């Protein structure tokens, strides 16, 4: 397990975490709707077919890739998604820097597992001594509350 970040991190409250999650949920829905619209328009242009099945495996892979790029890109670039930035939250590694591609990718895929386990990976933070979620613990990352700027 990685060491704790050099600066003592301040773990955010549950209310702050939920608010950031809600913001990111709304943004994610918007991104997926726009991505789906682009896919349907592109599919219609290429195949002249107006039908795109919701179970279309290519559509699912395409949307999963968009989500991956959205979250991992924000975590690596700013250390935070837009929802996290609104609530002054950051993802950091043990050096106190933004996560690497590897750490952000592990965090992304383990966060999916955390959600699929009925949110159990997020509830993990209730019992974790550092208030880290399952995906943060195993990705070597911390969700921290930034100081007021």
One Martini backbone bead per residue (centre of mass of N, CA, C, O) as a GRO file, in nm:
protein
  149
    1UNK     BB    1   0.096   0.036   0.022
    2UNK     BB    2   0.077   0.349   0.011
    3UNK     BB    3   0.155   0.625   0.129
    4UNK     BB    4   0.090   0.895   0.271
    5UNK     BB    5   0.060   1.196   0.218
    6UNK     BB    6   0.266   1.440   0.311
    7UNK     BB    7   0.020   1.588   0.342
    8UNK     BB    8  -0.236   1.624   0.546
    9UNK     BB    9  -0.533   1.501   0.474
   10UNK     BB   10  -0.862   1.616   0.403
   11UNK     BB   11  -1.147   1.471   0.448
   12UNK     BB   12  -1.444   1.462   0.325
   13UNK     BB   13  -1.757   1.484   0.352
   14UNK     BB   14  -2.045   1.330   0.268
   15UNK     BB   15  -2.189   1.575   0.149
   16UNK     BB   16  -1.963   1.655  -0.047
   17UNK     BB   17  -1.948   1.392  -0.202
   18UNK     BB   18  -2.246   1.389  -0.297
   19UNK     BB   19  -2.243   1.656  -0.448
   20UNK     BB   20  -2.023   1.578  -0.652
   21UNK     BB   21  -2.168   1.329  -0.762
   22UNK     BB   22  -2.415   1.481  -0.869
   23UNK     BB   23  -2.273   1.663  -1.067
   24UNK     BB   24  -2.137   1.428  -1.226
   25UNK     BB   25  -2.397   1.291  -1.308
   26UNK     BB   26  -2.508   1.520  -1.484
   27UNK     BB   27  -2.262   1.532  -1.674
   28UNK     BB   28  -2.270   1.238  -1.767
   29UNK     BB   29  -2.544   1.242  -1.899
   30UNK     BB   30  -2.475   1.460  -2.105
   31UNK     BB   31  -2.240   1.312  -2.240
   32UNK     BB   32  -2.408   1.059  -2.325
   33UNK     BB   33  -2.617   1.201  -2.498
   34UNK     BB   34  -2.420   1.328  -2.698
   35UNK     BB   35  -2.277   1.066  -2.777
   36UNK     BB   36  -2.531   0.926  -2.886
   37UNK     BB   37  -2.602   1.131  -3.101
   38UNK     BB   38  -2.341   1.100  -3.261
   39UNK     BB   39  -2.372   0.799  -3.317
   40UNK     BB   40  -2.644   0.808  -3.464
   41UNK     BB   41  -2.559   1.003  -3.686
   42UNK     BB   42  -2.319   0.833  -3.788
   43UNK     BB   43  -2.479   0.577  -3.847
   44UNK     BB   44  -2.673   0.707  -4.051
   45UNK     BB   45  -2.454   0.805  -4.249
   46UNK     BB   46  -2.321   0.521  -4.304
   47UNK     BB   47  -2.606   0.323  -4.319
   48UNK     BB   48  -2.903   0.463  -4.342
   49UNK     BB   49  -2.995   0.402  -4.056
   50UNK     BB   50  -3.235   0.459  -3.782
   51UNK     BB   51  -3.127   0.215  -3.619
   52UNK     BB   52  -3.048   0.184  -3.265
   53UNK     BB   53  -2.953  -0.028  -3.038
   54UNK     BB   54  -2.924  -0.037  -2.697
   55UNK     BB   55  -2.746  -0.322  -2.731
   56UNK     BB   56  -2.517  -0.209  -2.875
   57UNK     BB   57  -2.189  -0.287  -2.842
   58UNK     BB   58  -2.055  -0.035  -2.971
   59UNK     BB   59  -2.204   0.174  -2.799
   60UNK     BB   60  -2.101   0.077  -2.526
   61UNK     BB   61  -1.801   0.112  -2.581
   62UNK     BB   62  -1.813   0.411  -2.655
   63UNK     BB   63  -1.932   0.511  -2.379
   64UNK     BB   64  -1.709   0.394  -2.201
   65UNK     BB   65  -1.481   0.560  -2.331
   66UNK     BB   66  -1.594   0.834  -2.258
   67UNK     BB   67  -1.588   0.795  -1.951
   68UNK     BB   68  -1.292   0.739  -1.925
   69UNK     BB   69  -1.190   1.008  -2.048
   70UNK     BB   70  -1.332   1.193  -1.854
   71UNK     BB   71  -1.220   1.096  -1.578
   72UNK     BB   72  -0.917   1.046  -1.632
   73UNK     BB   73  -0.859   1.320  -1.755
   74UNK     BB   74  -0.933   1.493  -1.510
   75UNK     BB   75  -0.754   1.357  -1.294
   76UNK     BB   76  -0.481   1.413  -1.451
   77UNK     BB   77  -0.505   1.722  -1.503
   78UNK     BB   78  -0.660   1.834  -1.211
   79UNK     BB   79  -0.765   1.612  -0.992
   80UNK     BB   80  -1.061   1.682  -1.120
   81UNK     BB   81  -1.370   1.722  -1.161
   82UNK     BB   82  -1.618   1.943  -1.191
   83UNK     BB   83  -1.765   1.856  -0.930
   84UNK     BB   84  -1.512   1.864  -0.750
   85UNK     BB   85  -1.434   2.162  -0.795
   86UNK     BB   86  -1.694   2.288  -0.670
   87UNK     BB   87  -1.601   2.127  -0.379
   88UNK     BB   88  -1.288   2.114  -0.334
   89UNK     BB   89  -1.174   1.853  -0.482
   90UNK     BB   90  -0.917   1.587  -0.474
   91UNK     BB   91  -0.684   1.388  -0.646
   92UNK     BB   92  -0.425   1.195  -0.488
   93UNK     BB   93  -0.121   1.095  -0.416
   94UNK     BB   94   0.147   1.031  -0.206
   95UNK     BB   95   0.281   1.314  -0.324
   96UNK     BB   96   0.028   1.520  -0.389
   97UNK     BB   97  -0.049   1.442  -0.674
   98UNK     BB   98  -0.154   1.358  -0.946
   99UNK     BB   99  -0.253   1.100  -1.105
  100UNK     BB  100  -0.182   0.852  -1.284
  101UNK     BB  101  -0.283   0.658  -1.532
  102UNK     BB  102  -0.287   0.403  -1.363
  103UNK     BB  103  -0.443   0.513  -1.117
  104UNK     BB  104  -0.691   0.622  -1.272
  105UNK     BB  105  -0.770   0.351  -1.399
  106UNK     BB  106  -0.808   0.188  -1.146
  107UNK     BB  107  -1.017   0.375  -1.019
  108UNK     BB  108  -1.230   0.349  -1.239
  109UNK     BB  109  -1.275   0.034  -1.233
  110UNK     BB  110  -1.327   0.018  -0.921
  111UNK     BB  111  -1.573   0.211  -0.918
  112UNK     BB  112  -1.755   0.024  -1.071
  113UNK     BB  113  -1.748  -0.198  -0.859
  114UNK     BB  114  -1.856  -0.021  -0.631
  115UNK     BB  115  -2.134   0.018  -0.765
  116UNK     BB  116  -2.210  -0.287  -0.821
  117UNK     BB  117  -2.188  -0.317  -0.492
  118UNK     BB  118  -2.408  -0.117  -0.389
  119UNK     BB  119  -2.179   0.099  -0.291
  120UNK     BB  120  -1.959  -0.045  -0.107
  121UNK     BB  121  -1.696   0.113  -0.193
  122UNK     BB  122  -1.800   0.378  -0.056
  123UNK     BB  123  -1.871   0.269   0.232
  124UNK     BB  124  -1.584   0.197   0.317
  125UNK     BB  125  -1.516   0.488   0.433
  126UNK     BB  126  -1.663   0.445   0.711
  127UNK     BB  127  -1.418   0.219   0.802
  128UNK     BB  128  -1.188   0.383   0.723
  129UNK     BB  129  -0.931   0.546   0.879
  130UNK     BB  130  -0.900   0.753   0.605
  131UNK     BB  131  -1.167   0.767   0.431
  132UNK     BB  132  -1.144   0.549   0.208
  133UNK     BB  133  -1.205   0.402  -0.068
  134UNK     BB  134  -1.166   0.125  -0.241
  135UNK     BB  135  -1.044   0.264  -0.501
  136UNK     BB  136  -0.836   0.436  -0.348
  137UNK     BB  137  -0.683   0.224  -0.192
  138UNK     BB  138  -0.599   0.048  -0.466
  139UNK     BB  139  -0.480   0.312  -0.633
  140UNK     BB  140  -0.328   0.525  -0.444
  141UNK     BB  141  -0.556   0.726  -0.342
  142UNK     BB  142  -0.697   1.056  -0.262
  143UNK     BB  143  -0.962   1.226  -0.112
  144UNK     BB  144  -0.964   1.580  -0.097
  145UNK     BB  145  -0.970   1.881   0.080
  146UNK     BB  146  -0.936   2.186  -0.004
  147UNK     BB  147  -0.826   2.470   0.053
  148UNK     BB  148  -0.890   2.774   0.069
  149UNK     BB  149  -0.847   3.033  -0.199
   0.00000   0.00000   0.00000
